[in-house]
């Protein structure tokens, strides 16, 4: 689940790029000039009582086709490292629940980020005594992009970097080797001529997935400064650093509020007073695993 939040953020910022990269045939039929709308509240209302649960990175997006028809896209990011035996059923249940509630066309799309080469479910099928139901959905398997690494290196779409970062987070465990790949992806960021905002958004994703031990992180920062100087680009100003810190705080507080229904004042105050990005990152990971607010309070005592 620790990968859910960066994927959710990447989707929110680059949904059009996401569709163009993974589902180009669908992207061509959408009238992007009319904009799009995230329907997170509608998704939460529809799925919160589902026994199958919901994934944090799932997104429901309203778009308009070139022929003027309103269509809802249910984008499902399956973030786990094992075969989910009820995945197809869950895709089917989510789709019909949304259709049943709102009576609009729903197109379900799936991106599988696991490392199981043999698992790629594409349909839910039931049949008994001549009564048959088949639900098929488009699926993207990130592992398939490994064989096209050179194309990823050349692709200007932001999601090419997202895919590379995710694949390397699964493949590379050695700290020094991770640092090398992290620096390589940062070089690509600078070389592609992205805006400052895009660099910050994509760096946050890369930084989250390719986490480094503290001593190697210091090496990374030093070498990154050299790349910045080499490329003659300002990396992160003090104002931008504060914005990144606040974003990390907001992610923790949002997660606690979602999981435990509220954020007590003492916890909110403690989080908002933290000024170290690495401490915030560690606390978010610990928030995911704690069983109660009291457990989280104990964690905060050791983080002080």
Short mmCIF file of N, CA and C in Angstrom, two decimals, residues 26-182:
data_model
loop_
_atom_site.label_atom_id
_atom_site.label_comp_id
_atom_site.label_asym_id
_atom_site.label_seq_id
_atom_site.Cartn_x
_atom_site.Cartn_y
_atom_site.Cartn_z
N UNK A 26 -7.95 4.78 -26.53
CA UNK A 26 -9.04 5.45 -25.81
C UNK A 26 -8.78 6.95 -25.76
N UNK A 27 -7.54 7.30 -25.52
CA UNK A 27 -7.15 8.71 -25.46
C UNK A 27 -7.58 9.47 -26.71
N UNK A 28 -7.48 8.83 -27.88
CA UNK A 28 -7.81 9.48 -29.14
C UNK A 28 -9.30 9.77 -29.27
N UNK A 29 -10.14 9.07 -28.53
CA UNK A 29 -11.58 9.26 -28.66
C UNK A 29 -12.16 10.22 -27.62
N UNK A 30 -11.31 10.72 -26.73
CA UNK A 30 -11.76 11.63 -25.68
C UNK A 30 -11.55 13.07 -26.11
N UNK A 31 -12.55 13.92 -25.88
CA UNK A 31 -12.45 15.35 -26.17
C UNK A 31 -11.81 16.04 -24.97
N UNK A 32 -10.50 16.11 -24.96
CA UNK A 32 -9.77 16.67 -23.81
C UNK A 32 -9.99 18.17 -23.68
N UNK A 33 -10.44 18.84 -24.77
CA UNK A 33 -10.69 20.28 -24.71
C UNK A 33 -11.84 20.61 -23.76
N UNK A 34 -12.69 19.61 -23.47
CA UNK A 34 -13.81 19.82 -22.54
C UNK A 34 -13.42 19.54 -21.10
N UNK A 35 -12.16 19.18 -20.91
CA UNK A 35 -11.69 18.93 -19.56
C UNK A 35 -12.15 17.58 -19.04
N UNK A 36 -11.90 17.35 -17.75
CA UNK A 36 -12.30 16.10 -17.09
C UNK A 36 -12.53 16.41 -15.62
N UNK A 37 -13.19 15.49 -14.94
CA UNK A 37 -13.52 15.71 -13.52
C UNK A 37 -13.32 14.43 -12.74
N UNK A 38 -12.59 14.52 -11.63
CA UNK A 38 -12.41 13.38 -10.75
C UNK A 38 -13.64 13.25 -9.85
N UNK A 39 -14.16 12.04 -9.77
CA UNK A 39 -15.38 11.78 -9.01
C UNK A 39 -15.06 10.93 -7.78
N UNK A 40 -14.11 11.37 -6.99
CA UNK A 40 -13.65 10.60 -5.84
C UNK A 40 -14.76 10.38 -4.81
N UNK A 41 -15.58 11.40 -4.59
CA UNK A 41 -16.66 11.26 -3.60
C UNK A 41 -17.68 10.23 -4.06
N UNK A 42 -17.99 10.25 -5.35
CA UNK A 42 -18.93 9.27 -5.89
C UNK A 42 -18.37 7.86 -5.77
N UNK A 43 -17.06 7.73 -6.02
CA UNK A 43 -16.42 6.42 -5.91
C UNK A 43 -16.46 5.92 -4.47
N UNK A 44 -16.14 6.81 -3.54
CA UNK A 44 -16.14 6.42 -2.13
C UNK A 44 -17.54 6.01 -1.66
N UNK A 45 -18.55 6.77 -2.05
CA UNK A 45 -19.92 6.45 -1.65
C UNK A 45 -20.36 5.09 -2.18
N UNK A 46 -19.93 4.79 -3.40
CA UNK A 46 -20.37 3.57 -4.05
C UNK A 46 -19.68 2.33 -3.50
N UNK A 47 -18.41 2.47 -3.13
CA UNK A 47 -17.62 1.30 -2.78
C UNK A 47 -17.35 1.12 -1.29
N UNK A 48 -17.71 2.10 -0.47
CA UNK A 48 -17.30 2.03 0.93
C UNK A 48 -17.93 0.86 1.68
N UNK A 49 -19.09 0.39 1.20
CA UNK A 49 -19.74 -0.73 1.86
C UNK A 49 -19.51 -2.04 1.12
N UNK A 50 -18.61 -2.04 0.14
CA UNK A 50 -18.33 -3.26 -0.62
C UNK A 50 -17.45 -4.19 0.20
N UNK A 51 -17.84 -5.44 0.31
CA UNK A 51 -17.07 -6.41 1.10
C UNK A 51 -15.68 -6.61 0.51
N UNK A 52 -15.54 -6.36 -0.79
CA UNK A 52 -14.25 -6.57 -1.44
C UNK A 52 -13.27 -5.44 -1.15
N UNK A 53 -13.74 -4.35 -0.58
CA UNK A 53 -12.86 -3.24 -0.26
C UNK A 53 -12.53 -2.41 -1.49
N UNK A 54 -11.74 -1.35 -1.30
CA UNK A 54 -11.33 -0.51 -2.41
C UNK A 54 -9.86 -0.15 -2.27
N UNK A 55 -9.23 0.18 -3.37
CA UNK A 55 -7.82 0.53 -3.35
C UNK A 55 -7.68 2.04 -3.34
N UNK A 56 -6.67 2.53 -2.61
CA UNK A 56 -6.48 3.95 -2.46
C UNK A 56 -6.18 4.64 -3.78
N UNK A 57 -5.54 3.92 -4.71
CA UNK A 57 -5.14 4.53 -5.97
C UNK A 57 -6.23 4.48 -7.04
N UNK A 58 -7.37 3.84 -6.75
CA UNK A 58 -8.45 3.82 -7.73
C UNK A 58 -8.94 5.24 -8.00
N UNK A 59 -9.23 5.53 -9.26
CA UNK A 59 -9.74 6.85 -9.61
C UNK A 59 -10.94 6.69 -10.54
N UNK A 60 -11.94 7.52 -10.31
CA UNK A 60 -13.11 7.58 -11.18
C UNK A 60 -13.10 8.95 -11.85
N UNK A 61 -13.07 8.97 -13.18
CA UNK A 61 -12.90 10.21 -13.93
C UNK A 61 -14.02 10.38 -14.95
N UNK A 62 -14.66 11.54 -14.94
CA UNK A 62 -15.68 11.84 -15.94
C UNK A 62 -15.03 12.54 -17.12
N UNK A 63 -15.23 12.01 -18.32
CA UNK A 63 -14.71 12.63 -19.54
C UNK A 63 -15.84 12.70 -20.57
N UNK A 64 -15.57 13.41 -21.66
CA UNK A 64 -16.51 13.48 -22.77
C UNK A 64 -15.82 12.98 -24.03
N UNK A 65 -16.54 12.17 -24.78
CA UNK A 65 -15.99 11.66 -26.03
C UNK A 65 -16.14 12.71 -27.13
N UNK A 66 -15.44 12.51 -28.23
CA UNK A 66 -15.51 13.46 -29.34
C UNK A 66 -16.91 13.55 -29.93
N UNK A 67 -17.71 12.49 -29.74
CA UNK A 67 -19.10 12.53 -30.23
C UNK A 67 -20.06 13.15 -29.22
N UNK A 68 -19.52 13.68 -28.11
CA UNK A 68 -20.33 14.38 -27.12
C UNK A 68 -20.86 13.53 -25.98
N UNK A 69 -20.69 12.22 -26.05
CA UNK A 69 -21.22 11.33 -25.01
C UNK A 69 -20.37 11.43 -23.74
N UNK A 70 -21.06 11.53 -22.60
CA UNK A 70 -20.37 11.53 -21.30
C UNK A 70 -20.03 10.08 -20.92
N UNK A 71 -18.79 9.85 -20.52
CA UNK A 71 -18.34 8.52 -20.13
C UNK A 71 -17.54 8.62 -18.84
N UNK A 72 -17.72 7.64 -17.97
CA UNK A 72 -16.93 7.59 -16.74
C UNK A 72 -15.86 6.51 -16.87
N UNK A 73 -14.63 6.87 -16.55
CA UNK A 73 -13.52 5.92 -16.57
C UNK A 73 -13.20 5.49 -15.15
N UNK A 74 -13.28 4.20 -14.87
CA UNK A 74 -12.87 3.68 -13.57
C UNK A 74 -11.45 3.14 -13.75
N UNK A 75 -10.47 3.90 -13.30
CA UNK A 75 -9.07 3.53 -13.47
C UNK A 75 -8.60 2.81 -12.21
N UNK A 76 -8.24 1.57 -12.36
CA UNK A 76 -7.88 0.74 -11.22
C UNK A 76 -6.39 0.41 -11.28
N UNK A 77 -5.65 0.82 -10.25
CA UNK A 77 -4.23 0.52 -10.15
C UNK A 77 -4.06 -0.55 -9.09
N UNK A 78 -3.70 -1.75 -9.50
CA UNK A 78 -3.54 -2.86 -8.56
C UNK A 78 -2.10 -2.90 -8.07
N UNK A 79 -1.89 -2.48 -6.84
CA UNK A 79 -0.55 -2.35 -6.29
C UNK A 79 -0.34 -3.41 -5.23
N UNK A 80 0.25 -4.52 -5.63
CA UNK A 80 0.54 -5.61 -4.72
C UNK A 80 1.53 -6.55 -5.40
N UNK A 81 2.09 -7.46 -4.64
CA UNK A 81 3.12 -8.34 -5.17
C UNK A 81 2.70 -9.80 -5.15
N UNK A 82 1.41 -10.02 -5.29
CA UNK A 82 0.94 -11.40 -5.31
C UNK A 82 -0.31 -11.49 -6.18
N UNK A 83 -0.64 -12.71 -6.56
CA UNK A 83 -1.82 -12.96 -7.38
C UNK A 83 -3.08 -12.80 -6.53
N UNK A 84 -3.99 -11.97 -6.97
CA UNK A 84 -5.25 -11.74 -6.26
C UNK A 84 -6.32 -12.62 -6.91
N UNK A 85 -6.77 -13.61 -6.19
CA UNK A 85 -7.70 -14.59 -6.76
C UNK A 85 -9.07 -14.01 -7.07
N UNK A 86 -9.43 -12.90 -6.44
CA UNK A 86 -10.75 -12.33 -6.69
C UNK A 86 -10.66 -11.02 -7.48
N UNK A 87 -9.53 -10.77 -8.11
CA UNK A 87 -9.35 -9.50 -8.83
C UNK A 87 -10.43 -9.30 -9.90
N UNK A 88 -10.66 -10.32 -10.73
CA UNK A 88 -11.64 -10.20 -11.80
C UNK A 88 -13.03 -9.90 -11.25
N UNK A 89 -13.37 -10.59 -10.15
CA UNK A 89 -14.67 -10.36 -9.53
C UNK A 89 -14.76 -8.93 -9.01
N UNK A 90 -13.68 -8.46 -8.41
CA UNK A 90 -13.69 -7.10 -7.86
C UNK A 90 -13.88 -6.07 -8.98
N UNK A 91 -13.20 -6.27 -10.11
CA UNK A 91 -13.38 -5.37 -11.24
C UNK A 91 -14.84 -5.34 -11.69
N UNK A 92 -15.45 -6.52 -11.76
CA UNK A 92 -16.86 -6.64 -12.17
C UNK A 92 -17.78 -5.95 -11.17
N UNK A 93 -17.57 -6.20 -9.88
CA UNK A 93 -18.43 -5.63 -8.83
C UNK A 93 -18.34 -4.11 -8.83
N UNK A 94 -17.13 -3.58 -8.91
CA UNK A 94 -16.96 -2.12 -8.91
C UNK A 94 -17.70 -1.50 -10.10
N UNK A 95 -17.56 -2.13 -11.26
CA UNK A 95 -18.17 -1.59 -12.47
C UNK A 95 -19.69 -1.55 -12.35
N UNK A 96 -20.29 -2.67 -11.96
CA UNK A 96 -21.77 -2.68 -11.94
C UNK A 96 -22.32 -1.86 -10.79
N UNK A 97 -21.58 -1.72 -9.68
CA UNK A 97 -22.06 -0.88 -8.58
C UNK A 97 -22.18 0.58 -9.03
N UNK A 98 -21.16 1.05 -9.75
CA UNK A 98 -21.19 2.44 -10.21
C UNK A 98 -22.30 2.63 -11.25
N UNK A 99 -22.42 1.68 -12.18
CA UNK A 99 -23.47 1.77 -13.19
C UNK A 99 -24.85 1.73 -12.54
N UNK A 100 -25.03 0.84 -11.58
CA UNK A 100 -26.32 0.68 -10.92
C UNK A 100 -26.71 1.94 -10.16
N UNK A 101 -25.74 2.62 -9.57
CA UNK A 101 -26.03 3.80 -8.75
C UNK A 101 -26.28 5.04 -9.60
N UNK A 102 -25.50 5.21 -10.69
CA UNK A 102 -25.57 6.46 -11.44
C UNK A 102 -26.13 6.30 -12.86
N UNK A 103 -26.26 5.06 -13.33
CA UNK A 103 -26.80 4.78 -14.66
C UNK A 103 -26.05 5.55 -15.75
N UNK A 104 -24.73 5.51 -15.69
CA UNK A 104 -23.90 6.08 -16.74
C UNK A 104 -22.94 4.99 -17.24
N UNK A 105 -22.46 5.17 -18.46
CA UNK A 105 -21.52 4.21 -19.02
C UNK A 105 -20.22 4.25 -18.22
N UNK A 106 -19.75 3.09 -17.81
CA UNK A 106 -18.51 3.00 -17.02
C UNK A 106 -17.53 2.09 -17.76
N UNK A 107 -16.35 2.61 -18.04
CA UNK A 107 -15.29 1.82 -18.67
C UNK A 107 -14.22 1.54 -17.63
N UNK A 108 -14.01 0.27 -17.30
CA UNK A 108 -13.03 -0.12 -16.30
C UNK A 108 -11.68 -0.43 -16.95
N UNK A 109 -10.63 0.17 -16.42
CA UNK A 109 -9.28 -0.03 -16.93
C UNK A 109 -8.39 -0.48 -15.78
N UNK A 110 -7.46 -1.39 -16.03
CA UNK A 110 -6.60 -1.90 -14.96
C UNK A 110 -5.14 -1.80 -15.33
N UNK A 111 -4.33 -1.40 -14.36
CA UNK A 111 -2.87 -1.42 -14.49
C UNK A 111 -2.33 -2.29 -13.37
N UNK A 112 -1.62 -3.36 -13.72
CA UNK A 112 -1.09 -4.29 -12.74
C UNK A 112 0.39 -4.01 -12.53
N UNK A 113 0.75 -3.71 -11.29
CA UNK A 113 2.14 -3.32 -11.00
C UNK A 113 2.92 -4.42 -10.29
N UNK A 114 2.33 -5.61 -10.16
CA UNK A 114 2.98 -6.71 -9.44
C UNK A 114 4.13 -7.29 -10.26
N UNK A 115 4.85 -8.25 -9.67
CA UNK A 115 6.01 -8.84 -10.36
C UNK A 115 5.77 -10.31 -10.74
N UNK A 116 4.49 -10.71 -10.86
CA UNK A 116 4.16 -12.07 -11.25
C UNK A 116 3.93 -12.10 -12.76
N UNK A 117 4.88 -12.68 -13.50
CA UNK A 117 4.83 -12.68 -14.96
C UNK A 117 3.65 -13.47 -15.51
N UNK A 118 3.18 -14.45 -14.76
CA UNK A 118 2.13 -15.33 -15.27
C UNK A 118 0.72 -14.84 -14.98
N UNK A 119 0.59 -13.80 -14.19
CA UNK A 119 -0.74 -13.35 -13.78
C UNK A 119 -1.16 -12.11 -14.57
N UNK A 120 -2.18 -12.23 -15.37
CA UNK A 120 -2.70 -11.08 -16.11
C UNK A 120 -4.18 -11.30 -16.41
N UNK A 121 -5.04 -11.17 -15.40
CA UNK A 121 -6.48 -11.40 -15.57
C UNK A 121 -7.11 -10.35 -16.48
N UNK A 122 -8.03 -10.79 -17.34
CA UNK A 122 -8.64 -9.88 -18.30
C UNK A 122 -10.17 -9.96 -18.33
N UNK A 123 -10.77 -10.94 -17.65
CA UNK A 123 -12.23 -11.03 -17.69
C UNK A 123 -12.77 -11.76 -16.47
N UNK A 124 -14.04 -11.46 -16.16
CA UNK A 124 -14.79 -12.17 -15.13
C UNK A 124 -15.89 -12.95 -15.85
N UNK A 125 -15.95 -14.26 -15.60
CA UNK A 125 -16.86 -15.10 -16.36
C UNK A 125 -17.60 -16.05 -15.41
N UNK A 126 -18.92 -16.04 -15.49
CA UNK A 126 -19.75 -17.00 -14.76
C UNK A 126 -20.76 -17.61 -15.73
N UNK A 127 -21.09 -18.89 -15.52
CA UNK A 127 -22.05 -19.56 -16.41
C UNK A 127 -22.70 -20.72 -15.66
N UNK A 128 -24.01 -20.80 -15.80
CA UNK A 128 -24.75 -21.92 -15.20
C UNK A 128 -26.05 -22.13 -15.98
N UNK A 129 -26.21 -23.34 -16.53
CA UNK A 129 -27.46 -23.73 -17.18
C UNK A 129 -27.88 -22.77 -18.31
N UNK A 130 -26.90 -22.32 -19.03
CA UNK A 130 -27.21 -21.44 -20.15
C UNK A 130 -27.26 -19.97 -19.80
N UNK A 131 -27.17 -19.64 -18.49
CA UNK A 131 -27.13 -18.23 -18.05
C UNK A 131 -25.66 -17.85 -17.91
N UNK A 132 -25.20 -16.95 -18.74
CA UNK A 132 -23.77 -16.65 -18.80
C UNK A 132 -23.53 -15.15 -18.71
N UNK A 133 -22.46 -14.80 -17.97
CA UNK A 133 -22.06 -13.40 -17.87
C UNK A 133 -20.55 -13.30 -18.11
N UNK A 134 -20.17 -12.45 -19.07
CA UNK A 134 -18.75 -12.23 -19.36
C UNK A 134 -18.46 -10.74 -19.25
N UNK A 135 -17.51 -10.40 -18.39
CA UNK A 135 -17.10 -9.00 -18.22
C UNK A 135 -15.61 -8.90 -18.54
N UNK A 136 -15.28 -8.25 -19.66
CA UNK A 136 -13.88 -8.09 -20.07
C UNK A 136 -13.44 -6.66 -19.84
N UNK A 137 -12.16 -6.48 -19.54
CA UNK A 137 -11.64 -5.14 -19.30
C UNK A 137 -10.20 -5.04 -19.80
N UNK A 138 -9.79 -3.88 -20.33
CA UNK A 138 -8.41 -3.69 -20.78
C UNK A 138 -7.44 -3.72 -19.60
N UNK A 139 -6.31 -4.38 -19.78
CA UNK A 139 -5.32 -4.53 -18.71
C UNK A 139 -3.93 -4.14 -19.23
N UNK A 140 -3.21 -3.40 -18.41
CA UNK A 140 -1.81 -3.09 -18.68
C UNK A 140 -0.97 -3.76 -17.61
N UNK A 141 0.07 -4.45 -18.02
CA UNK A 141 0.99 -5.11 -17.09
C UNK A 141 2.34 -4.38 -17.18
N UNK A 142 2.73 -3.75 -16.08
CA UNK A 142 3.96 -2.96 -16.12
C UNK A 142 5.19 -3.79 -16.48
N UNK A 143 5.22 -5.05 -16.05
CA UNK A 143 6.37 -5.90 -16.35
C UNK A 143 6.63 -6.01 -17.85
N UNK A 144 5.57 -5.86 -18.66
CA UNK A 144 5.73 -5.98 -20.11
C UNK A 144 6.62 -4.88 -20.68
N UNK A 145 6.75 -3.77 -19.95
CA UNK A 145 7.54 -2.66 -20.45
C UNK A 145 9.05 -2.88 -20.27
N UNK A 146 9.42 -3.89 -19.52
CA UNK A 146 10.85 -4.15 -19.32
C UNK A 146 11.57 -4.42 -20.63
N UNK A 147 10.91 -5.14 -21.51
CA UNK A 147 11.54 -5.51 -22.78
C UNK A 147 11.66 -4.31 -23.72
N UNK A 148 10.98 -3.22 -23.43
CA UNK A 148 11.03 -2.02 -24.26
C UNK A 148 11.72 -0.87 -23.52
N UNK A 149 12.73 -1.20 -22.73
CA UNK A 149 13.36 -0.19 -21.90
C UNK A 149 13.93 0.98 -22.71
N UNK A 150 14.53 0.67 -23.87
CA UNK A 150 15.10 1.74 -24.69
C UNK A 150 14.02 2.73 -25.15
N UNK A 151 12.83 2.20 -25.45
CA UNK A 151 11.72 3.08 -25.85
C UNK A 151 11.29 3.96 -24.68
N UNK A 152 11.29 3.37 -23.48
CA UNK A 152 10.95 4.16 -22.30
C UNK A 152 11.94 5.32 -22.12
N UNK A 153 13.20 5.03 -22.35
CA UNK A 153 14.24 6.05 -22.19
C UNK A 153 14.03 7.23 -23.15
N UNK A 154 13.42 6.95 -24.31
CA UNK A 154 13.24 7.98 -25.32
C UNK A 154 11.86 8.65 -25.26
N UNK A 155 10.93 8.01 -24.58
CA UNK A 155 9.55 8.51 -24.54
C UNK A 155 9.45 9.75 -23.68
N UNK A 156 8.86 10.82 -24.23
CA UNK A 156 8.74 12.09 -23.51
C UNK A 156 7.54 12.13 -22.56
N UNK A 157 6.67 11.14 -22.66
CA UNK A 157 5.50 11.12 -21.78
C UNK A 157 5.95 10.95 -20.33
N UNK A 158 5.42 11.77 -19.41
CA UNK A 158 5.82 11.66 -17.99
C UNK A 158 5.66 10.26 -17.42
N UNK A 159 4.69 9.50 -17.93
CA UNK A 159 4.46 8.17 -17.37
C UNK A 159 5.53 7.17 -17.79
N UNK A 160 6.34 7.51 -18.76
CA UNK A 160 7.48 6.65 -19.06
C UNK A 160 8.43 6.64 -17.87
N UNK A 161 8.64 7.80 -17.25
CA UNK A 161 9.48 7.89 -16.06
C UNK A 161 8.82 7.21 -14.87
N UNK A 162 7.51 7.35 -14.76
CA UNK A 162 6.78 6.69 -13.68
C UNK A 162 6.98 5.17 -13.76
N UNK A 163 6.85 4.62 -14.97
CA UNK A 163 7.01 3.18 -15.17
C UNK A 163 8.45 2.75 -14.86
N UNK A 164 9.42 3.50 -15.34
CA UNK A 164 10.82 3.15 -15.08
C UNK A 164 11.12 3.15 -13.58
N UNK A 165 10.63 4.17 -12.89
CA UNK A 165 10.87 4.25 -11.45
C UNK A 165 10.24 3.08 -10.72
N UNK A 166 9.03 2.72 -11.11
CA UNK A 166 8.35 1.61 -10.43
C UNK A 166 9.06 0.28 -10.70
N UNK A 167 9.44 0.05 -11.95
CA UNK A 167 10.12 -1.21 -12.28
C UNK A 167 11.44 -1.34 -11.53
N UNK A 168 12.18 -0.26 -11.45
CA UNK A 168 13.47 -0.32 -10.75
C UNK A 168 13.27 -0.45 -9.24
N UNK A 169 12.17 0.07 -8.72
CA UNK A 169 11.90 -0.09 -7.28
C UNK A 169 11.68 -1.55 -6.94
N UNK A 170 11.13 -2.32 -7.87
CA UNK A 170 10.91 -3.75 -7.66
C UNK A 170 12.18 -4.56 -7.90
N UNK A 171 12.93 -4.15 -8.90
CA UNK A 171 14.07 -4.94 -9.36
C UNK A 171 15.34 -4.73 -8.55
N UNK A 172 15.61 -3.50 -8.16
CA UNK A 172 16.90 -3.14 -7.55
C UNK A 172 16.74 -2.93 -6.05
N UNK A 173 17.45 -3.73 -5.26
CA UNK A 173 17.39 -3.62 -3.81
C UNK A 173 18.68 -3.05 -3.21
N UNK A 174 19.80 -3.23 -3.89
CA UNK A 174 21.08 -2.71 -3.40
C UNK A 174 21.05 -1.18 -3.38
N UNK A 175 21.47 -0.58 -2.26
CA UNK A 175 21.39 0.86 -2.09
C UNK A 175 22.17 1.66 -3.12
N UNK A 176 23.40 1.26 -3.39
CA UNK A 176 24.24 2.00 -4.34
C UNK A 176 23.68 1.89 -5.76
N UNK A 177 23.18 0.70 -6.11
CA UNK A 177 22.61 0.53 -7.43
C UNK A 177 21.32 1.33 -7.57
N UNK A 178 20.55 1.40 -6.49
CA UNK A 178 19.33 2.24 -6.50
C UNK A 178 19.69 3.70 -6.71
N UNK A 179 20.75 4.12 -6.01
CA UNK A 179 21.18 5.51 -6.16
C UNK A 179 21.56 5.80 -7.61
N UNK A 180 22.25 4.87 -8.23
CA UNK A 180 22.67 5.07 -9.62
C UNK A 180 21.46 5.24 -10.53
N UNK A 181 20.44 4.40 -10.34
CA UNK A 181 19.26 4.50 -11.17
C UNK A 181 18.45 5.76 -10.86
N UNK A 182 18.42 6.12 -9.60
CA UNK A 182 17.70 7.33 -9.21
C UNK A 182 18.32 8.56 -9.86
#
